Structure formats: structure tokens, C-alpha cells
């Protein structure tokens, strides 16, 4: 819901950070790898009920995820020959690696919080399972849409590797909710219950929008 408004506002800061990190030993794929490692670390720390370190690892994970794209575009622009579009240099590997890492991180952090909250506060598992179910639907819908849209020439070009359908629950909301779990772990299952509902509404929106666009 907030992604389309925040991305233009955050872009200058992310681009400046990408420029600072534009050194030979840092690559977009390595940043994506750091995103994956930090996300898994956050999940493990949450499972161990180390909530503050888990929050720090989660935020660093999201920062790495926010910078890998701008760095990739910067590198593509620098490498492009005169008259060649930067996008022509992208074989799609970076975009694939990025979305694969994100899916692993999102699922792992839900499980990590569920394990920690269940052990520490007796939280029920059901709300977290509902979140994972809603994530599964959302991921399936937007990946299916992106693939079919590419084949039919109906892609949505917003600078990202895949065609993203907007919805009520997007990246910004996910960062906030996963952070709230770690800040207020004693309320995590209640937050998860509300979040599962919102993500389900978002999935429904995407199904309807994708069906209409591809019709």
C-alpha cells in the first residue's frame, strides 16, 4: 500500500548508499546473500528469544535488500556501451536470486518468531500458520502473474525485475509488522492474526487485478 509512495522518497538515499558501496568486492548478488544470511540470523535469534539482536539483524537484512537493486542498476548503467540500454545487460540472475532470498527470509522469520513466542509466552501456532498460508497465496499469485504477463507483453515496469501487482500488504508493511513482532513479542500472535487477515485481503486484490489485466 505504501510502497509506491515510499520508493520515490527513499530512492535518493538508497542510490547514494549504493554509490558509497560501489567497490569491486561488493556486488549486488553478495548484498542479496547478506540479506539472506541476516534474515536467517534474525529468525534464529528470534527462536532463541533474543529479540533485540533479532530486530537489528532483521533491519540490516532489509537494508541489504533495499540496496542490491540500486547497485545493480548503477553497475548496469556504467557497463552499458554507447547506444545500449542498461537493461539489456541483465540476464535476470540478480532478480531471481533476490526474490528467492526474500521468500526464504520471509518464511524463516515467521517460523523463528513463532518458535520464540511459543516458548516464551505460550503463543498459539495457528496465527503464524495463517500468515504462512497467506504468504503462499500471495507469492504464487504474483509469480504466476509476472510469468504470464512477460509472455503476453503485459508487464508492469516499475524498475524491478518482476511485474508486481499492488495490494494492501506490500514490502513496507511487511518490514513494519516483522519489526513489531520483535519489539512486542508478547503480542506477536495477536499481530500475526491481524497481519494474516491483511495479507489475505491483499492476495484477493492481486487475484482480481491479475485476472482483469490478463483478460
mmCIF file of N, CA, C and O in Angstrom, residues 126-205:
data_model
loop_
_atom_site.group_PDB
_atom_site.id
_atom_site.type_symbol
_atom_site.label_atom_id
_atom_site.label_comp_id
_atom_site.label_asym_id
_atom_site.label_seq_id
_atom_site.Cartn_x
_atom_site.Cartn_y
_atom_site.Cartn_z
ATOM 1 N N UNK A 126 -1.378 -21.242 15.445
ATOM 2 C CA UNK A 126 -2.315 -21.037 14.344
ATOM 3 C C UNK A 126 -2.159 -19.687 13.638
ATOM 4 O O UNK A 126 -2.137 -19.643 12.403
ATOM 5 N N UNK A 127 -2.059 -18.550 14.343
ATOM 6 C CA UNK A 127 -1.920 -17.270 13.629
ATOM 7 C C UNK A 127 -0.701 -17.227 12.717
ATOM 8 O O UNK A 127 -0.764 -16.665 11.611
ATOM 9 N N UNK A 128 0.403 -17.825 13.137
ATOM 10 C CA UNK A 128 1.612 -17.833 12.312
ATOM 11 C C UNK A 128 1.448 -18.750 11.099
ATOM 12 O O UNK A 128 1.949 -18.454 10.012
ATOM 13 N N UNK A 129 0.733 -19.863 11.287
ATOM 14 C CA UNK A 129 0.436 -20.732 10.148
ATOM 15 C C UNK A 129 -0.446 -20.019 9.131
ATOM 16 O O UNK A 129 -0.280 -20.190 7.917
ATOM 17 N N UNK A 130 -1.386 -19.212 9.635
ATOM 18 C CA UNK A 130 -2.243 -18.443 8.725
ATOM 19 C C UNK A 130 -1.435 -17.412 7.948
ATOM 20 O O UNK A 130 -1.701 -17.169 6.765
ATOM 21 N N UNK A 131 -0.441 -16.812 8.596
ATOM 22 C CA UNK A 131 0.440 -15.873 7.891
ATOM 23 C C UNK A 131 1.189 -16.589 6.776
ATOM 24 O O UNK A 131 1.267 -16.102 5.637
ATOM 25 N N UNK A 132 1.748 -17.756 7.084
ATOM 26 C CA UNK A 132 2.473 -18.508 6.065
ATOM 27 C C UNK A 132 1.555 -18.906 4.911
ATOM 28 O O UNK A 132 1.959 -18.874 3.739
ATOM 29 N N UNK A 133 0.321 -19.282 5.233
ATOM 30 C CA UNK A 133 -0.648 -19.635 4.188
ATOM 31 C C UNK A 133 -0.937 -18.432 3.297
ATOM 32 O O UNK A 133 -0.963 -18.536 2.061
ATOM 33 N N UNK A 134 -1.123 -17.266 3.909
ATOM 34 C CA UNK A 134 -1.385 -16.044 3.145
ATOM 35 C C UNK A 134 -0.167 -15.664 2.294
ATOM 36 O O UNK A 134 -0.319 -15.229 1.145
ATOM 37 N N UNK A 135 1.029 -15.829 2.849
ATOM 38 C CA UNK A 135 2.247 -15.574 2.076
ATOM 39 C C UNK A 135 2.321 -16.505 0.868
ATOM 40 O O UNK A 135 2.737 -16.095 -0.227
ATOM 41 N N UNK A 136 1.953 -17.757 1.073
ATOM 42 C CA UNK A 136 1.983 -18.740 -0.009
ATOM 43 C C UNK A 136 1.066 -18.313 -1.158
ATOM 44 O O UNK A 136 1.463 -18.367 -2.328
ATOM 45 N N UNK A 137 -0.134 -17.877 -0.813
ATOM 46 C CA UNK A 137 -1.066 -17.439 -1.858
ATOM 47 C C UNK A 137 -0.512 -16.216 -2.578
ATOM 48 O O UNK A 137 -0.497 -16.150 -3.819
ATOM 49 N N UNK A 138 -0.051 -15.226 -1.821
ATOM 50 C CA UNK A 138 0.478 -14.006 -2.431
ATOM 51 C C UNK A 138 1.642 -14.301 -3.363
ATOM 52 O O UNK A 138 1.704 -13.802 -4.485
ATOM 53 N N UNK A 139 2.583 -15.114 -2.880
ATOM 54 C CA UNK A 139 3.749 -15.423 -3.701
ATOM 55 C C UNK A 139 3.368 -16.152 -4.973
ATOM 56 O O UNK A 139 3.880 -15.836 -6.057
ATOM 57 N N UNK A 140 2.466 -17.107 -4.873
ATOM 58 C CA UNK A 140 2.028 -17.863 -6.047
ATOM 59 C C UNK A 140 1.354 -16.958 -7.065
ATOM 60 O O UNK A 140 1.617 -17.046 -8.273
ATOM 61 N N UNK A 141 0.511 -16.060 -6.566
ATOM 62 C CA UNK A 141 -0.241 -15.190 -7.467
ATOM 63 C C UNK A 141 0.679 -14.225 -8.202
ATOM 64 O O UNK A 141 0.604 -14.086 -9.434
ATOM 65 N N UNK A 142 1.585 -13.564 -7.466
ATOM 66 C CA UNK A 142 2.371 -12.559 -8.168
ATOM 67 C C UNK A 142 3.438 -13.180 -9.061
ATOM 68 O O UNK A 142 3.779 -12.629 -10.125
ATOM 69 N N UNK A 143 3.953 -14.373 -8.711
ATOM 70 C CA UNK A 143 4.898 -15.037 -9.596
ATOM 71 C C UNK A 143 4.202 -15.553 -10.851
ATOM 72 O O UNK A 143 4.750 -15.455 -11.958
ATOM 73 N N UNK A 144 2.999 -16.098 -10.686
ATOM 74 C CA UNK A 144 2.248 -16.560 -11.856
ATOM 75 C C UNK A 144 1.902 -15.386 -12.769
ATOM 76 O O UNK A 144 2.050 -15.466 -13.995
ATOM 77 N N UNK A 145 1.459 -14.276 -12.161
ATOM 78 C CA UNK A 145 1.132 -13.104 -12.969
ATOM 79 C C UNK A 145 2.357 -12.586 -13.714
ATOM 80 O O UNK A 145 2.291 -12.280 -14.908
ATOM 81 N N UNK A 146 3.480 -12.482 -13.026
ATOM 82 C CA UNK A 146 4.689 -11.950 -13.650
ATOM 83 C C UNK A 146 5.117 -12.808 -14.834
ATOM 84 O O UNK A 146 5.495 -12.295 -15.887
ATOM 85 N N UNK A 147 5.045 -14.132 -14.675
ATOM 86 C CA UNK A 147 5.440 -15.031 -15.749
ATOM 87 C C UNK A 147 4.518 -14.913 -16.959
ATOM 88 O O UNK A 147 4.978 -14.793 -18.105
ATOM 89 N N UNK A 148 3.206 -14.923 -16.713
ATOM 90 C CA UNK A 148 2.244 -14.850 -17.823
ATOM 91 C C UNK A 148 2.270 -13.475 -18.460
ATOM 92 O O UNK A 148 2.166 -13.341 -19.688
ATOM 93 N N UNK A 149 2.413 -12.419 -17.646
ATOM 94 C CA UNK A 149 2.482 -11.059 -18.193
ATOM 95 C C UNK A 149 3.690 -10.891 -19.107
ATOM 96 O O UNK A 149 3.624 -10.208 -20.139
ATOM 97 N N UNK A 150 4.810 -11.516 -18.754
ATOM 98 C CA UNK A 150 6.016 -11.458 -19.578
ATOM 99 C C UNK A 150 5.760 -12.120 -20.928
ATOM 100 O O UNK A 150 6.161 -11.597 -21.980
ATOM 101 N N UNK A 151 5.073 -13.253 -20.921
ATOM 102 C CA UNK A 151 4.805 -13.986 -22.158
ATOM 103 C C UNK A 151 3.800 -13.263 -23.052
ATOM 104 O O UNK A 151 3.860 -13.373 -24.278
ATOM 105 N N UNK A 152 2.872 -12.534 -22.451
ATOM 106 C CA UNK A 152 1.804 -11.885 -23.219
ATOM 107 C C UNK A 152 2.061 -10.406 -23.481
ATOM 108 O O UNK A 152 1.215 -9.720 -24.043
ATOM 109 N N UNK A 153 3.211 -9.907 -23.035
ATOM 110 C CA UNK A 153 3.543 -8.499 -23.277
ATOM 111 C C UNK A 153 2.750 -7.530 -22.435
ATOM 112 O O UNK A 153 2.526 -6.395 -22.845
ATOM 113 N N UNK A 154 2.350 -7.943 -21.239
ATOM 114 C CA UNK A 154 1.568 -7.065 -20.363
ATOM 115 C C UNK A 154 2.294 -6.811 -19.044
ATOM 116 O O UNK A 154 1.674 -6.733 -17.983
ATOM 117 N N UNK A 155 3.592 -6.694 -19.134
ATOM 118 C CA UNK A 155 4.399 -6.495 -17.934
ATOM 119 C C UNK A 155 4.142 -5.130 -17.307
ATOM 120 O O UNK A 155 3.731 -4.185 -17.984
ATOM 121 N N UNK A 156 4.397 -5.058 -16.018
ATOM 122 C CA UNK A 156 4.304 -3.808 -15.263
ATOM 123 C C UNK A 156 5.732 -3.378 -14.943
ATOM 124 O O UNK A 156 6.415 -4.017 -14.144
ATOM 125 N N UNK A 157 6.199 -2.319 -15.588
ATOM 126 C CA UNK A 157 7.589 -1.898 -15.446
ATOM 127 C C UNK A 157 7.692 -0.779 -14.415
ATOM 128 O O UNK A 157 7.352 0.363 -14.682
ATOM 129 N N UNK A 158 8.170 -1.143 -13.210
ATOM 130 C CA UNK A 158 8.394 -0.126 -12.179
ATOM 131 C C UNK A 158 9.850 -0.122 -11.725
ATOM 132 O O UNK A 158 10.176 0.338 -10.630
ATOM 133 N N UNK A 159 10.724 -0.661 -12.581
ATOM 134 C CA UNK A 159 12.143 -0.693 -12.275
ATOM 135 C C UNK A 159 12.606 -1.972 -11.611
ATOM 136 O O UNK A 159 13.799 -2.182 -11.443
ATOM 137 N N UNK A 160 11.672 -2.855 -11.241
ATOM 138 C CA UNK A 160 12.039 -4.115 -10.608
ATOM 139 C C UNK A 160 12.069 -5.230 -11.640
ATOM 140 O O UNK A 160 11.569 -5.089 -12.755
ATOM 141 N N UNK A 161 12.671 -6.355 -11.273
ATOM 142 C CA UNK A 161 12.868 -7.448 -12.222
ATOM 143 C C UNK A 161 11.562 -8.140 -12.591
ATOM 144 O O UNK A 161 11.429 -8.675 -13.681
ATOM 145 N N UNK A 162 10.611 -8.176 -11.669
ATOM 146 C CA UNK A 162 9.339 -8.842 -11.894
ATOM 147 C C UNK A 162 8.210 -7.824 -11.951
ATOM 148 O O UNK A 162 8.356 -6.690 -11.501
ATOM 149 N N UNK A 163 7.082 -8.255 -12.507
ATOM 150 C CA UNK A 163 5.897 -7.399 -12.554
ATOM 151 C C UNK A 163 5.120 -7.567 -11.255
ATOM 152 O O UNK A 163 4.538 -8.629 -10.994
ATOM 153 N N UNK A 164 5.113 -6.526 -10.436
ATOM 154 C CA UNK A 164 4.471 -6.585 -9.129
ATOM 155 C C UNK A 164 3.073 -5.993 -9.197
ATOM 156 O O UNK A 164 2.886 -4.867 -9.675
ATOM 157 N N UNK A 165 2.106 -6.741 -8.698
ATOM 158 C CA UNK A 165 0.753 -6.226 -8.534
ATOM 159 C C UNK A 165 0.648 -5.586 -7.153
ATOM 160 O O UNK A 165 1.032 -6.197 -6.156
ATOM 161 N N UNK A 166 0.138 -4.370 -7.105
ATOM 162 C CA UNK A 166 -0.008 -3.689 -5.825
ATOM 163 C C UNK A 166 -1.078 -4.330 -4.968
ATOM 164 O O UNK A 166 -1.933 -5.080 -5.444
ATOM 165 N N UNK A 167 -1.028 -4.042 -3.674
ATOM 166 C CA UNK A 167 -2.012 -4.590 -2.765
ATOM 167 C C UNK A 167 -1.971 -3.887 -1.429
ATOM 168 O O UNK A 167 -1.142 -3.000 -1.201
ATOM 169 N N UNK A 168 -2.836 -4.302 -0.550
ATOM 170 C CA UNK A 168 -2.905 -3.690 0.777
ATOM 171 C C UNK A 168 -1.636 -3.948 1.575
ATOM 172 O O UNK A 168 -1.144 -3.070 2.286
ATOM 173 N N UNK A 169 -1.092 -5.148 1.474
ATOM 174 C CA UNK A 169 0.116 -5.526 2.210
ATOM 175 C C UNK A 169 1.268 -5.691 1.228
ATOM 176 O O UNK A 169 1.246 -6.579 0.373
ATOM 177 N N UNK A 170 2.274 -4.834 1.340
ATOM 178 C CA UNK A 170 3.431 -4.878 0.454
ATOM 179 C C UNK A 170 4.704 -4.897 1.296
ATOM 180 O O UNK A 170 4.676 -5.214 2.491
ATOM 181 N N UNK A 171 5.826 -4.554 0.672
ATOM 182 C CA UNK A 171 7.104 -4.653 1.359
ATOM 183 C C UNK A 171 7.214 -3.783 2.592
ATOM 184 O O UNK A 171 7.715 -4.223 3.640
ATOM 185 N N UNK A 172 6.748 -2.543 2.500
ATOM 186 C CA UNK A 172 6.850 -1.622 3.632
ATOM 187 C C UNK A 172 6.088 -2.150 4.833
ATOM 188 O O UNK A 172 6.592 -2.151 5.971
ATOM 189 N N UNK A 173 4.869 -2.604 4.594
ATOM 190 C CA UNK A 173 4.060 -3.130 5.691
ATOM 191 C C UNK A 173 4.690 -4.387 6.299
ATOM 192 O O UNK A 173 4.617 -4.614 7.503
ATOM 193 N N UNK A 174 5.314 -5.194 5.442
ATOM 194 C CA UNK A 174 5.970 -6.407 5.932
ATOM 195 C C UNK A 174 7.131 -6.067 6.867
ATOM 196 O O UNK A 174 7.292 -6.691 7.927
ATOM 197 N N UNK A 175 7.927 -5.082 6.491
ATOM 198 C CA UNK A 175 9.038 -4.657 7.344
ATOM 199 C C UNK A 175 8.513 -4.183 8.695
ATOM 200 O O UNK A 175 9.061 -4.521 9.754
ATOM 201 N N UNK A 176 7.436 -3.401 8.671
ATOM 202 C CA UNK A 176 6.875 -2.866 9.920
ATOM 203 C C UNK A 176 6.342 -3.983 10.808
ATOM 204 O O UNK A 176 6.629 -4.033 12.014
ATOM 205 N N UNK A 177 5.570 -4.892 10.229
ATOM 206 C CA UNK A 177 4.948 -5.957 11.032
ATOM 207 C C UNK A 177 6.002 -6.895 11.602
ATOM 208 O O UNK A 177 5.960 -7.249 12.790
ATOM 209 N N UNK A 178 6.967 -7.307 10.791
ATOM 210 C CA UNK A 178 8.004 -8.195 11.300
ATOM 211 C C UNK A 178 8.835 -7.505 12.383
ATOM 212 O O UNK A 178 9.323 -8.166 13.305
ATOM 213 N N UNK A 179 8.983 -6.190 12.271
ATOM 214 C CA UNK A 179 9.682 -5.437 13.323
ATOM 215 C C UNK A 179 8.852 -5.408 14.603
ATOM 216 O O UNK A 179 9.393 -5.567 15.709
ATOM 217 N N UNK A 180 7.544 -5.201 14.462
ATOM 218 C CA UNK A 180 6.668 -5.165 15.629
ATOM 219 C C UNK A 180 6.690 -6.493 16.381
ATOM 220 O O UNK A 180 6.631 -6.520 17.613
ATOM 221 N N UNK A 181 6.760 -7.605 15.650
ATOM 222 C CA UNK A 181 6.860 -8.901 16.297
ATOM 223 C C UNK A 181 8.053 -8.951 17.248
ATOM 224 O O UNK A 181 7.973 -9.528 18.327
ATOM 225 N N UNK A 182 9.159 -8.354 16.818
ATOM 226 C CA UNK A 182 10.393 -8.426 17.601
ATOM 227 C C UNK A 182 10.444 -7.370 18.695
ATOM 228 O O UNK A 182 11.123 -7.543 19.705
ATOM 229 N N UNK A 183 9.719 -6.274 18.498
ATOM 230 C CA UNK A 183 9.648 -5.229 19.528
ATOM 231 C C UNK A 183 8.644 -5.609 20.614
ATOM 232 O O UNK A 183 8.861 -5.352 21.805
ATOM 233 N N UNK A 184 7.549 -6.235 20.192
ATOM 234 C CA UNK A 184 6.469 -6.627 21.111
ATOM 235 C C UNK A 184 6.210 -8.133 20.987
ATOM 236 O O UNK A 184 5.110 -8.549 20.600
ATOM 237 N N UNK A 185 7.178 -8.964 21.301
ATOM 238 C CA UNK A 185 6.997 -10.410 21.077
ATOM 239 C C UNK A 185 5.859 -11.008 21.895
ATOM 240 O O UNK A 185 5.269 -12.014 21.485
ATOM 241 N N UNK A 186 5.527 -10.388 23.017
ATOM 242 C CA UNK A 186 4.426 -10.890 23.846
ATOM 243 C C UNK A 186 3.071 -10.653 23.198
ATOM 244 O O UNK A 186 2.058 -11.215 23.641
ATOM 245 N N UNK A 187 3.027 -9.821 22.162
ATOM 246 C CA UNK A 187 1.798 -9.596 21.398
ATOM 247 C C UNK A 187 1.904 -10.159 19.976
ATOM 248 O O UNK A 187 1.065 -9.859 19.128
ATOM 249 N N UNK A 188 2.929 -10.967 19.736
ATOM 250 C CA UNK A 188 3.221 -11.380 18.361
ATOM 251 C C UNK A 188 2.094 -12.180 17.713
ATOM 252 O O UNK A 188 1.798 -11.999 16.532
ATOM 253 N N UNK A 189 1.436 -13.063 18.489
ATOM 254 C CA UNK A 189 0.409 -13.873 17.840
ATOM 255 C C UNK A 189 -0.839 -13.045 17.508
ATOM 256 O O UNK A 189 -1.509 -13.289 16.501
ATOM 257 N N UNK A 190 -1.121 -12.033 18.340
ATOM 258 C CA UNK A 190 -2.249 -11.151 18.015
ATOM 259 C C UNK A 190 -1.935 -10.329 16.750
ATOM 260 O O UNK A 190 -2.808 -10.145 15.896
ATOM 261 N N UNK A 191 -0.702 -9.837 16.689
ATOM 262 C CA UNK A 191 -0.276 -9.102 15.491
ATOM 263 C C UNK A 191 -0.331 -10.013 14.270
ATOM 264 O O UNK A 191 -0.771 -9.604 13.188
ATOM 265 N N UNK A 192 0.103 -11.263 14.445
ATOM 266 C CA UNK A 192 0.098 -12.219 13.340
ATOM 267 C C UNK A 192 -1.311 -12.486 12.829
ATOM 268 O O UNK A 192 -1.531 -12.635 11.626
ATOM 269 N N UNK A 193 -2.268 -12.537 13.737
ATOM 270 C CA UNK A 193 -3.654 -12.795 13.339
ATOM 271 C C UNK A 193 -4.176 -11.666 12.463
ATOM 272 O O UNK A 193 -4.791 -11.906 11.402
ATOM 273 N N UNK A 194 -3.917 -10.426 12.871
ATOM 274 C CA UNK A 194 -4.340 -9.271 12.070
ATOM 275 C C UNK A 194 -3.593 -9.247 10.746
ATOM 276 O O UNK A 194 -4.174 -8.993 9.683
ATOM 277 N N UNK A 195 -2.293 -9.537 10.798
ATOM 278 C CA UNK A 195 -1.465 -9.499 9.600
ATOM 279 C C UNK A 195 -1.909 -10.568 8.595
ATOM 280 O O UNK A 195 -1.951 -10.319 7.388
ATOM 281 N N UNK A 196 -2.266 -11.753 9.086
ATOM 282 C CA UNK A 196 -2.748 -12.805 8.188
ATOM 283 C C UNK A 196 -3.998 -12.355 7.448
ATOM 284 O O UNK A 196 -4.154 -12.624 6.242
ATOM 285 N N UNK A 197 -4.874 -11.652 8.151
ATOM 286 C CA UNK A 197 -6.083 -11.139 7.504
ATOM 287 C C UNK A 197 -5.742 -10.116 6.426
ATOM 288 O O UNK A 197 -6.262 -10.166 5.304
ATOM 289 N N UNK A 198 -4.838 -9.179 6.751
ATOM 290 C CA UNK A 198 -4.473 -8.130 5.788
ATOM 291 C C UNK A 198 -3.773 -8.709 4.566
ATOM 292 O O UNK A 198 -4.022 -8.283 3.426
ATOM 293 N N UNK A 199 -2.903 -9.683 4.785
ATOM 294 C CA UNK A 199 -2.206 -10.307 3.658
ATOM 295 C C UNK A 199 -3.198 -11.093 2.800
ATOM 296 O O UNK A 199 -3.072 -11.128 1.574
ATOM 297 N N UNK A 200 -4.184 -11.704 3.423
ATOM 298 C CA UNK A 200 -5.212 -12.423 2.672
ATOM 299 C C UNK A 200 -6.039 -11.472 1.820
ATOM 300 O O UNK A 200 -6.381 -11.782 0.666
ATOM 301 N N UNK A 201 -6.360 -10.301 2.376
ATOM 302 C CA UNK A 201 -7.070 -9.283 1.591
ATOM 303 C C UNK A 201 -6.209 -8.852 0.411
ATOM 304 O O UNK A 201 -6.697 -8.711 -0.722
ATOM 305 N N UNK A 202 -4.922 -8.661 0.656
ATOM 306 C CA UNK A 202 -4.005 -8.273 -0.412
ATOM 307 C C UNK A 202 -3.946 -9.349 -1.495
ATOM 308 O O UNK A 202 -3.915 -9.035 -2.694
ATOM 309 N N UNK A 203 -3.922 -10.613 -1.087
ATOM 310 C CA UNK A 203 -3.899 -11.710 -2.058
ATOM 311 C C UNK A 203 -5.154 -11.688 -2.923
ATOM 312 O O UNK A 203 -5.086 -11.889 -4.149
ATOM 313 N N UNK A 204 -6.292 -11.434 -2.300
ATOM 314 C CA UNK A 204 -7.547 -11.352 -3.052
ATOM 315 C C UNK A 204 -7.508 -10.210 -4.050
ATOM 316 O O UNK A 204 -7.933 -10.349 -5.214
ATOM 317 N N UNK A 205 -6.979 -9.055 -3.617
ATOM 318 C CA UNK A 205 -6.841 -7.914 -4.523
ATOM 319 C C UNK A 205 -5.976 -8.276 -5.730
ATOM 320 O O UNK A 205 -6.299 -7.929 -6.869
#
